[in-house]
mmCIF file of C-alpha atoms in Angstrom:
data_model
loop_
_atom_site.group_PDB
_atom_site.id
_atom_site.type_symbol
_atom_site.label_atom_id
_atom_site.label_comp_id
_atom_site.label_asym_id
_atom_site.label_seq_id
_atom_site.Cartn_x
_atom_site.Cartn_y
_atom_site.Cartn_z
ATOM 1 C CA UNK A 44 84.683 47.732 102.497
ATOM 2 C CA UNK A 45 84.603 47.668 98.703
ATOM 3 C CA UNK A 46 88.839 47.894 97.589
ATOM 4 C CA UNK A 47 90.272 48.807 94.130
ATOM 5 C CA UNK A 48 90.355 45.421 93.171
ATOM 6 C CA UNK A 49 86.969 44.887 93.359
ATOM 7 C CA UNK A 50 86.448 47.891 91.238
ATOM 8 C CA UNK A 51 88.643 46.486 88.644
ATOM 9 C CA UNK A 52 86.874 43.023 88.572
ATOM 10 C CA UNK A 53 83.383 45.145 88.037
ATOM 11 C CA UNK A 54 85.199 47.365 85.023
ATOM 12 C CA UNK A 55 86.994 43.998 83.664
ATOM 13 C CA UNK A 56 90.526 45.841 83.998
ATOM 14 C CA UNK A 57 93.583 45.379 86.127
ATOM 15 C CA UNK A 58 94.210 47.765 89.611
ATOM 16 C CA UNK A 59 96.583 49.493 87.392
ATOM 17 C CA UNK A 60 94.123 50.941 85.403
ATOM 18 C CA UNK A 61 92.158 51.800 87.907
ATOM 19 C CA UNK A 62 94.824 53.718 89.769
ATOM 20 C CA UNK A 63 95.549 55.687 86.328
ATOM 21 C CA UNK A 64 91.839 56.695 86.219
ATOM 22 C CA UNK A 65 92.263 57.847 89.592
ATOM 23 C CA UNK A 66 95.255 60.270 89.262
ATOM 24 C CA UNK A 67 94.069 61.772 86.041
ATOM 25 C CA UNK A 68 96.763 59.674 83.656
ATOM 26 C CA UNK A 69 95.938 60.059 80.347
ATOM 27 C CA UNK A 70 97.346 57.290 79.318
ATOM 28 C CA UNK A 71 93.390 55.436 79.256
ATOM 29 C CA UNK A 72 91.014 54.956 76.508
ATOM 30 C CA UNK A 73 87.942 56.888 76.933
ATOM 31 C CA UNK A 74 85.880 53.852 77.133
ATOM 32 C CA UNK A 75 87.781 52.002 79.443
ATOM 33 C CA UNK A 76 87.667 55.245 81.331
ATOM 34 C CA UNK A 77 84.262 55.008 81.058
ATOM 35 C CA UNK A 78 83.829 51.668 82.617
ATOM 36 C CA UNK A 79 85.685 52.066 85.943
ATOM 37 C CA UNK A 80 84.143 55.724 86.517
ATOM 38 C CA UNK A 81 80.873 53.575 86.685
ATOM 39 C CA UNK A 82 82.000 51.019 88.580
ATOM 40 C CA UNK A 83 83.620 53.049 91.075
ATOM 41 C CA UNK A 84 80.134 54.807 91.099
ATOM 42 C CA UNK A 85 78.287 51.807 91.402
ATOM 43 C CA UNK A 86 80.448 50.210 93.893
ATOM 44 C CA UNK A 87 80.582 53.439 96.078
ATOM 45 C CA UNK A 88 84.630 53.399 96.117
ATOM 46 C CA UNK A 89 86.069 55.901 97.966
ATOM 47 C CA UNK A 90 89.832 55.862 97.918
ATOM 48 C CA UNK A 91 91.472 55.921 101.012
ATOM 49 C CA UNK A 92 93.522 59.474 100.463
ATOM 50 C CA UNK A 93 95.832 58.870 104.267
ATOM 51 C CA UNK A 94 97.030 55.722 102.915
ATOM 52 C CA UNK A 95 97.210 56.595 99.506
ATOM 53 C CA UNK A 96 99.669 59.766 100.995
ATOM 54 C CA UNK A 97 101.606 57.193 102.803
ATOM 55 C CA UNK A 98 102.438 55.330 99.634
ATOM 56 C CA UNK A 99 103.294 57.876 97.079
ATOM 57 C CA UNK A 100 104.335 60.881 99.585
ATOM 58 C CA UNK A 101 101.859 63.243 98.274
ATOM 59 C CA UNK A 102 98.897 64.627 99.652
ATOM 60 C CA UNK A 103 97.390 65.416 96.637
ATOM 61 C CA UNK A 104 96.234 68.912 97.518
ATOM 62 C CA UNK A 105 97.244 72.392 96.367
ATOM 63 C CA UNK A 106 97.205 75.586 98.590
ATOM 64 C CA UNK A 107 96.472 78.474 96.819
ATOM 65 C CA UNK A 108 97.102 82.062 98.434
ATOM 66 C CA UNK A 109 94.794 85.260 97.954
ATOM 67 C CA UNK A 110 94.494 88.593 98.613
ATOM 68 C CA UNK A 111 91.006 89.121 98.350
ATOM 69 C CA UNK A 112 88.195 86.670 97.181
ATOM 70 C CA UNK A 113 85.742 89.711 96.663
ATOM 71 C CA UNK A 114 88.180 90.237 93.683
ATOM 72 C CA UNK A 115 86.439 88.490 90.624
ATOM 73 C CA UNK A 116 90.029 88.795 88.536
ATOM 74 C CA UNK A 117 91.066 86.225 91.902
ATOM 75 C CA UNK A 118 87.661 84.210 91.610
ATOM 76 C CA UNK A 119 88.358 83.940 87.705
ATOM 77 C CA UNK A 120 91.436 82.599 88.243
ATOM 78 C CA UNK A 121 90.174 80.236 91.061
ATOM 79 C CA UNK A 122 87.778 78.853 88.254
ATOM 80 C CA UNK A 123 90.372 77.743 86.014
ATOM 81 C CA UNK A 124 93.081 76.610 88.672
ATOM 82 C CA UNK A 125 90.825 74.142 90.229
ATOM 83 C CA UNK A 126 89.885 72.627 87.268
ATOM 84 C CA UNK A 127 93.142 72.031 85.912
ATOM 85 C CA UNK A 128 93.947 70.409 89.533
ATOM 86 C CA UNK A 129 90.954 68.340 89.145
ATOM 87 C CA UNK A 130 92.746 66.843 85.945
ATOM 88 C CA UNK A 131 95.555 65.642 87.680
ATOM 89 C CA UNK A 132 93.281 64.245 90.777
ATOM 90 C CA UNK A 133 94.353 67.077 92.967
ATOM 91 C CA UNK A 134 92.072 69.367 95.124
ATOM 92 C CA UNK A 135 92.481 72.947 96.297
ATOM 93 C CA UNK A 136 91.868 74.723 99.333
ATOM 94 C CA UNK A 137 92.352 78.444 99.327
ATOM 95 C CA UNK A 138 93.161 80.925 101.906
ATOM 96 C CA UNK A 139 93.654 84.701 102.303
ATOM 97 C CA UNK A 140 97.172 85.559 102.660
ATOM 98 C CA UNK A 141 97.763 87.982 105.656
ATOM 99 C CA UNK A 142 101.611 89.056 105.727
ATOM 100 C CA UNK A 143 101.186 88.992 109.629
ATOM 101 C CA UNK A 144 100.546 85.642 110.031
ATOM 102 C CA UNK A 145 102.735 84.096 108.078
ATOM 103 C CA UNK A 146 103.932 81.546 111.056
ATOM 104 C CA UNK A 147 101.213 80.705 111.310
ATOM 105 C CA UNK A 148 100.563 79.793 107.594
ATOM 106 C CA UNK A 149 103.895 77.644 107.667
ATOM 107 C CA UNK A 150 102.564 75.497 110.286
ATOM 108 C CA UNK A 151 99.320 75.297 108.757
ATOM 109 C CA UNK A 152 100.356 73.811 105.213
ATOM 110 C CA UNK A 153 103.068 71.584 106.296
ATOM 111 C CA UNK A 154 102.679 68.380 105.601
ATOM 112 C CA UNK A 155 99.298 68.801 103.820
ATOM 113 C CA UNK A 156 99.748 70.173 100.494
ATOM 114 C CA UNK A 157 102.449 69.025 97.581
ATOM 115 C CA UNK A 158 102.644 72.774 96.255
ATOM 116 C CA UNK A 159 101.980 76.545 96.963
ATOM 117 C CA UNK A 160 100.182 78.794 93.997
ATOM 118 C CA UNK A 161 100.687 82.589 94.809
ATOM 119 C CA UNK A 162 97.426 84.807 93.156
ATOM 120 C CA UNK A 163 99.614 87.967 93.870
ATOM 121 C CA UNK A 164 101.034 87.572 97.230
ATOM 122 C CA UNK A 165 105.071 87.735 97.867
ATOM 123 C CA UNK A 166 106.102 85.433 100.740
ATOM 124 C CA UNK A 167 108.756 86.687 102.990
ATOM 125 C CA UNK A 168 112.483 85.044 102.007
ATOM 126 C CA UNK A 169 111.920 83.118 105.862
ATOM 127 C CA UNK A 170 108.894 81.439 104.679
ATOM 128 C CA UNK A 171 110.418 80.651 101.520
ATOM 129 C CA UNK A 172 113.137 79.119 102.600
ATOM 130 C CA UNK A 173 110.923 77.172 104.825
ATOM 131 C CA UNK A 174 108.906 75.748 102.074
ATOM 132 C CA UNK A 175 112.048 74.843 100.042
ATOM 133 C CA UNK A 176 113.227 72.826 102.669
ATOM 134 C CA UNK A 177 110.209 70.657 102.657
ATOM 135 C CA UNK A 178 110.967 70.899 99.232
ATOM 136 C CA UNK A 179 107.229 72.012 98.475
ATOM 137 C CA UNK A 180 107.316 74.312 95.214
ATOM 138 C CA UNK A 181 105.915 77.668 94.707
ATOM 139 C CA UNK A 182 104.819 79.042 91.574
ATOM 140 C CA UNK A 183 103.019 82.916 91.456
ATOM 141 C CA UNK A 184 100.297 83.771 88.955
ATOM 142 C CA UNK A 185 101.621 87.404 88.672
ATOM 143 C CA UNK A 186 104.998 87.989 87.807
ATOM 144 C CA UNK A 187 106.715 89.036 91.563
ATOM 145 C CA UNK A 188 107.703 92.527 91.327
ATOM 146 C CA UNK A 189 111.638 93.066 92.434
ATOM 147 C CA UNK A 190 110.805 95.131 95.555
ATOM 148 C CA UNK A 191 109.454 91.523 97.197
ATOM 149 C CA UNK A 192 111.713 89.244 98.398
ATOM 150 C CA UNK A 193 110.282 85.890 96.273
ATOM 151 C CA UNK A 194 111.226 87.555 93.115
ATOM 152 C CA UNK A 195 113.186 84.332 91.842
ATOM 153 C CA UNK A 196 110.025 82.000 92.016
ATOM 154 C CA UNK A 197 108.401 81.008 88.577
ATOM 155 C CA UNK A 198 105.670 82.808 87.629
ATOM 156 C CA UNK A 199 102.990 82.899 84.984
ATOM 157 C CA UNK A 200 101.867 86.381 83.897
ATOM 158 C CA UNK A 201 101.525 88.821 80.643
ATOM 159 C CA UNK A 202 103.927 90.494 79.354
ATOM 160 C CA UNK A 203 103.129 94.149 80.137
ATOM 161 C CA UNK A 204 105.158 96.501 78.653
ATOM 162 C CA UNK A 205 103.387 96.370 74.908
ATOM 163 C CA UNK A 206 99.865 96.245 76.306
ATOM 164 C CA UNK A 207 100.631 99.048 78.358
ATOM 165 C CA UNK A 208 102.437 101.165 75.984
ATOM 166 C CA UNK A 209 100.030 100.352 73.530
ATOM 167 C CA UNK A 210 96.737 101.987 76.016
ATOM 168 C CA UNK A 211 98.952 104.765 76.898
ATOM 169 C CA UNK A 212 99.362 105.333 72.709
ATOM 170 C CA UNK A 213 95.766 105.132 72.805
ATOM 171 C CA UNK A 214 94.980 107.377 75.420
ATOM 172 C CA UNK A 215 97.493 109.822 73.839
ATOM 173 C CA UNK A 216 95.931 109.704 70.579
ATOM 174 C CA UNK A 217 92.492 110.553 72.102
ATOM 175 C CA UNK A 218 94.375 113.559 73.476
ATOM 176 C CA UNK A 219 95.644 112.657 76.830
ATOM 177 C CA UNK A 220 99.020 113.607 77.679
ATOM 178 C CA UNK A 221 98.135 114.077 82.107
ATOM 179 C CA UNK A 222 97.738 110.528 82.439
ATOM 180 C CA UNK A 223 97.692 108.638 86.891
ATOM 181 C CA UNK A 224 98.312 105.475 87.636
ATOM 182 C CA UNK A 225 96.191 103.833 90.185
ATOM 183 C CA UNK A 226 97.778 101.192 91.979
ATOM 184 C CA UNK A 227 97.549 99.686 95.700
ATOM 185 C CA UNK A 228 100.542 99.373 98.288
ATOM 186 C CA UNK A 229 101.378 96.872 101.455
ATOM 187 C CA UNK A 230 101.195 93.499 100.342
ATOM 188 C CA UNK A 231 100.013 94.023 96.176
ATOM 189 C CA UNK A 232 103.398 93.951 95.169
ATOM 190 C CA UNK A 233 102.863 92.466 91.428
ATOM 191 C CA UNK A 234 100.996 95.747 90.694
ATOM 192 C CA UNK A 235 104.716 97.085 91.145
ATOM 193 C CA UNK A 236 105.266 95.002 87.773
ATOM 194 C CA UNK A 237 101.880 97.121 86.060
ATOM 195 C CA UNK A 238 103.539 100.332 87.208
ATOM 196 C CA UNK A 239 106.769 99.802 86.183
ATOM 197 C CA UNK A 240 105.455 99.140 82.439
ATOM 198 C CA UNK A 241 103.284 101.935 83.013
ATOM 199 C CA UNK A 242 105.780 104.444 83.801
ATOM 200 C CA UNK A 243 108.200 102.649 80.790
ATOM 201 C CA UNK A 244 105.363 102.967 78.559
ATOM 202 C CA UNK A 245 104.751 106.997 79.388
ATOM 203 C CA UNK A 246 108.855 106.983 78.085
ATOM 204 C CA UNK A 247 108.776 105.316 75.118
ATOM 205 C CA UNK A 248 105.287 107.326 74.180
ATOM 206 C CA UNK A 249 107.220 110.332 74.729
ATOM 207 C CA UNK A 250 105.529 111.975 77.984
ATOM 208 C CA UNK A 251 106.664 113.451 81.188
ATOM 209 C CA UNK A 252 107.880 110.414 83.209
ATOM 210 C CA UNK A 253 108.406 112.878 86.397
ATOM 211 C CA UNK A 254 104.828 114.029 86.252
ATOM 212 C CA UNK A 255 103.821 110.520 86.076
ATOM 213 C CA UNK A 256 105.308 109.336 89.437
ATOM 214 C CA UNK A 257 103.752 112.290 90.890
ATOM 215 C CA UNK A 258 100.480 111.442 89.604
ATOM 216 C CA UNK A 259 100.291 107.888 91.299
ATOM 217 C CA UNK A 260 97.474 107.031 93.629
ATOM 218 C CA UNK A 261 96.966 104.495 96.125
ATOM 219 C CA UNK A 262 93.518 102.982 95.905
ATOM 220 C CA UNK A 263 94.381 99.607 97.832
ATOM 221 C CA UNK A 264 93.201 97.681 95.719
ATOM 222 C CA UNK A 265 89.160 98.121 96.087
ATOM 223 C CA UNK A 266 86.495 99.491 95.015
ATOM 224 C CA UNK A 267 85.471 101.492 97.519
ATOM 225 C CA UNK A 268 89.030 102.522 98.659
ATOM 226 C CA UNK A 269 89.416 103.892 94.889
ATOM 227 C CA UNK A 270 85.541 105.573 94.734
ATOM 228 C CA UNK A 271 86.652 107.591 97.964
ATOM 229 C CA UNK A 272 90.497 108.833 97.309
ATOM 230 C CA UNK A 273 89.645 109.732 93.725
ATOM 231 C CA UNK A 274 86.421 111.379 94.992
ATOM 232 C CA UNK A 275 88.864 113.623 97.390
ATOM 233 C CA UNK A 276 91.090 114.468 94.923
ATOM 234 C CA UNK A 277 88.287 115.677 92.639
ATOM 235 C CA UNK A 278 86.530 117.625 95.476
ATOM 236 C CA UNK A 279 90.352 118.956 95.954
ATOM 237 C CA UNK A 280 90.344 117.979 99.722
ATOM 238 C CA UNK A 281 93.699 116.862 98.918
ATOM 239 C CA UNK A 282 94.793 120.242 98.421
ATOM 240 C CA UNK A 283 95.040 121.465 93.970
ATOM 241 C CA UNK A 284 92.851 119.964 91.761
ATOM 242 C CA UNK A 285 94.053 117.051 90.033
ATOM 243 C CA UNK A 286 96.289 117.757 87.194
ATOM 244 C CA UNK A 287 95.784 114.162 85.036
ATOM 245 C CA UNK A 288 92.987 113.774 82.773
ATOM 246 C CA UNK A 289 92.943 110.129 82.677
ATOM 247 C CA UNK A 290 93.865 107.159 84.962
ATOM 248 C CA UNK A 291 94.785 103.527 84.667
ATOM 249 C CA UNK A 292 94.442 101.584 87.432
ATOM 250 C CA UNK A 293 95.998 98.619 88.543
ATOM 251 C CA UNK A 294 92.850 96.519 88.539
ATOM 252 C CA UNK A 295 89.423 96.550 87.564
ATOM 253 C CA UNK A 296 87.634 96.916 90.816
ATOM 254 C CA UNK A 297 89.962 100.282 91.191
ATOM 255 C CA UNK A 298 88.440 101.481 87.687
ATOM 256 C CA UNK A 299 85.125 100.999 88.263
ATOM 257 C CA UNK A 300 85.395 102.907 91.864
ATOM 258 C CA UNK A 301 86.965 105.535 89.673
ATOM 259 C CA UNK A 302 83.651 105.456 87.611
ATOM 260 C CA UNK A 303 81.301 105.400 90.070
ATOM 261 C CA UNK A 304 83.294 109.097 92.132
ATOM 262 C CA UNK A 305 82.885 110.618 88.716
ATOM 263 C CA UNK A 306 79.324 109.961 88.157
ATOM 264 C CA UNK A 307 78.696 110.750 91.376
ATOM 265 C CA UNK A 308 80.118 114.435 91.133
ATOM 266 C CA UNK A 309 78.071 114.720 87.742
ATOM 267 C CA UNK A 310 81.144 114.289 85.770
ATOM 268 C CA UNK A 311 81.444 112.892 81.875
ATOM 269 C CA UNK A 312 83.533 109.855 81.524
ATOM 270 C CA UNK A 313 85.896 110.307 79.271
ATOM 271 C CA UNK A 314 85.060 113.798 78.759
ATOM 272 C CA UNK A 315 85.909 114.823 81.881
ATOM 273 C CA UNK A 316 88.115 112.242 82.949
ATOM 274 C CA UNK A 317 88.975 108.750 80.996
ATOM 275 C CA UNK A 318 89.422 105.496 83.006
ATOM 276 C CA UNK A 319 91.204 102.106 82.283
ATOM 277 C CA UNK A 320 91.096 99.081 83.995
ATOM 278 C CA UNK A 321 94.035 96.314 83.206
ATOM 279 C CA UNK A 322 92.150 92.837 83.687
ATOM 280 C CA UNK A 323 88.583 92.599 82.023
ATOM 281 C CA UNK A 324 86.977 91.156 84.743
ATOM 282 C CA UNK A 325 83.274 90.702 83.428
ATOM 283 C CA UNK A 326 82.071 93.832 84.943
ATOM 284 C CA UNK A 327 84.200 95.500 83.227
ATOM 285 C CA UNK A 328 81.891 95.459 80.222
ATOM 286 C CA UNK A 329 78.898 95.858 81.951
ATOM 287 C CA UNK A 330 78.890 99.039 83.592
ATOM 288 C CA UNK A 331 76.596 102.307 82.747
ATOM 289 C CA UNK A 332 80.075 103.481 80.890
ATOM 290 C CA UNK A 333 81.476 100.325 79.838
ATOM 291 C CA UNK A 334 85.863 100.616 80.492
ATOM 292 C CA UNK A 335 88.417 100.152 78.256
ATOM 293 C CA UNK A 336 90.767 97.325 79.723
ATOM 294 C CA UNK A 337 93.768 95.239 79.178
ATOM 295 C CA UNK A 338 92.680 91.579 79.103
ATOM 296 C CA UNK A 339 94.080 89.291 80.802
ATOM 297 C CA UNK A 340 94.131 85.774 79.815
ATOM 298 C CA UNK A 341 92.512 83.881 82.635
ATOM 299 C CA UNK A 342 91.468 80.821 81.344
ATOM 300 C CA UNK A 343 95.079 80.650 79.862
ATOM 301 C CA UNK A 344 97.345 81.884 83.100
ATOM 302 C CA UNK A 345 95.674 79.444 85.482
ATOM 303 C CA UNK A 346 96.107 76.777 83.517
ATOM 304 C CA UNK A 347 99.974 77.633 82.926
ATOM 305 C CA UNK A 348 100.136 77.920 86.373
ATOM 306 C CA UNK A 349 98.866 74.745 87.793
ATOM 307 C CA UNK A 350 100.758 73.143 84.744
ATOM 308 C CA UNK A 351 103.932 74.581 86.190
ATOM 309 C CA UNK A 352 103.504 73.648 89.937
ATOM 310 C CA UNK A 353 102.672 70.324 88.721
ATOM 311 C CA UNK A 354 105.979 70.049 86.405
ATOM 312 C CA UNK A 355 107.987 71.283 89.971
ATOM 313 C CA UNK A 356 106.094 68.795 92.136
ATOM 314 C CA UNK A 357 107.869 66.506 89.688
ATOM 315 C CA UNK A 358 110.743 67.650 89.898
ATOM 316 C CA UNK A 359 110.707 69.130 86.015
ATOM 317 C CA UNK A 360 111.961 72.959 86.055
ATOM 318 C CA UNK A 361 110.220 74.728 83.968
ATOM 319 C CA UNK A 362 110.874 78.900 82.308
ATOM 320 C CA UNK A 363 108.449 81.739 83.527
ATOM 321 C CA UNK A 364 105.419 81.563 80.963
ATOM 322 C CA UNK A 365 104.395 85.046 79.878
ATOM 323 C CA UNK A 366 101.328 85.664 77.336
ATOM 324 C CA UNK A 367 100.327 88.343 74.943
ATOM 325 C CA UNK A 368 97.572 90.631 76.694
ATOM 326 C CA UNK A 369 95.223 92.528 74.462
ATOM 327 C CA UNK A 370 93.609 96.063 74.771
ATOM 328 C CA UNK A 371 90.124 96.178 74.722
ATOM 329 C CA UNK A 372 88.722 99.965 73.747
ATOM 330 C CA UNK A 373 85.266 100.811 75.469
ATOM 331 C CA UNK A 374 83.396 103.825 76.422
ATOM 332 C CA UNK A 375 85.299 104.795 79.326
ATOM 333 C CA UNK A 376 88.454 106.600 77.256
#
């Protein structure tokens, strides 16, 4: 069985080295680097993870929790976490989070991850408390809103309020004063967050705040859920007519289920009815009436994110990171 010693001899460095290579320290020269990656390739190493786990207490994998995986904002995200976890010589396994089965969860992840990265969901405070007495960290990509109970975990996320006020300005200054919010219930509670700086926003442009709450829609969070409850408001099987002549939604995949009900009922986007999405998924951009969108940093928030699980595994506390989003104007208002 080839060790890490005879890798060393074949790269002319010390185990030491080797073991820094192997954990993603960046404390060796690219060339040195270099010469053990070969070796190791060469030799056909393969380091033995159970007793490696023994030795430094960590299992060197990452559990990250989903809602939905046919969500390419999620996938996006997915991208960019694993490859920051791949720095630090850490893998990722991801699973769907069902609220139901959260027992189960907890007896599935102990002992075999070193830390927990939420893509939206909100643990109950039970499961919580479990994890912080294994003393595994959590950290949420998403902002928890205050109607979950993890709402004191670190998080990662945009900072709303100006991207949203500044779309509503927008939407106002193309004459929209009727303006929904599409959103999803049950376990999305960071789109709670969204809504809250969309109602905020509606305040500080100056509309009816009232008429807003009244105008929000559930569209769970898919496409198809969205196509078919805007599509029965429009046909007015809902009872009046809808009184809004625009909608943001929550996510992308709600926006473009918007797009496709009006197009179906003949109707002219934004004429008829303007759409925004809030994450830019690619999509987004590529529809038969491309939709105006709040971006959302991907690239940037996953990194953040693993960064700051990784700072907790090691015991460093770190502040809630929150970046700049940016509107994006497109056909669709």
């Amino acid at each position: 069985m080839v060790t890490r010693q005879d890798v060393a001899d074949r790269a002319g460095v010390s185990a030491a080295v080797v073991s820094y290579v192997l954990n993603g320290r960046n404390n060796v020269r690219e060339e040195t680097k270099r010469r053990v990656l070969d070796a190791i390739r060469e030799l056909g190493y393969r380091p033995n993870q159970t007793a490696r786990s023994l030795k430094t207490k960590k299992t060197q994998q990452i559990a990250v929790l989903i809602h939905y995986i046919g969500n390419p904002f999620e996938a996006g995200l997915l991208l960019h976490i694993e490859a920051t976890a791949k720095q630090h010589g850490y893998f990722v396994f991801v699973q769907t989070y069902d609220p139901n089965r959260e027992e189960e969860l907890r007896g599935l992840l102990m002992g075999r991850v070193d830390g927990v990265l939420l893509l939206g969901p909100c643990l109950s405070r039970e499961t919580l408390a479990y994890f912080n007495s294994l003393e595994i960290p959590i950290v949420s990509v998403m902002q928890p809103s205050a109607w979950g109970e993890g709402n004191d975990i670190p998080y990662v996320d945009i900072a709303w309020l100006p991207v949203m006020r500044n779309l509503i300005s927008h939407l106002r200054q193309r004459g929209h004063e009727r303006i929904a919010f599409m959103s999803a219930a049950g376990p999305y509670l960071h789109y709670a967050v969204r809504y809250e700086a969309f109602c905020e926003g509606m305040r500080l442009e100056g509309l009816n705040t009232d008429a807003a709450a009244s105008r929000y829609v559930d569209g769970s969070g898919r496409f198809e859920q969205a196509q078919l409850v805007l599509g029965r408001l429009l046909d007015g099987e809902e009872g009046a007519l809808p009184d809004f002549t625009a909608i943001v939604c929550a996510n992308d995949l709600m926006a473009a289920g918007c797009l496709a009900a009006c197009h179906e009922r003949g109707l002219r986007v934004p004429r008829d009815l303007a759409i925004a999405g809030s994450e830019n998924i690619l999509m987004s951009s590529q529809l038969s009436t491309p939709l105006t969108v709040i971006d959302y940093p991907r690239h940037l928030a996953g990194k953040a994110a693993m960064n700051m699980l990784f700072d907790r595994i090691n015991g460093i506390i770190t502040d809630p990171v929150l970046f700049s989003g940016n509107l994006i104007v497109r056909g669709s208002t």
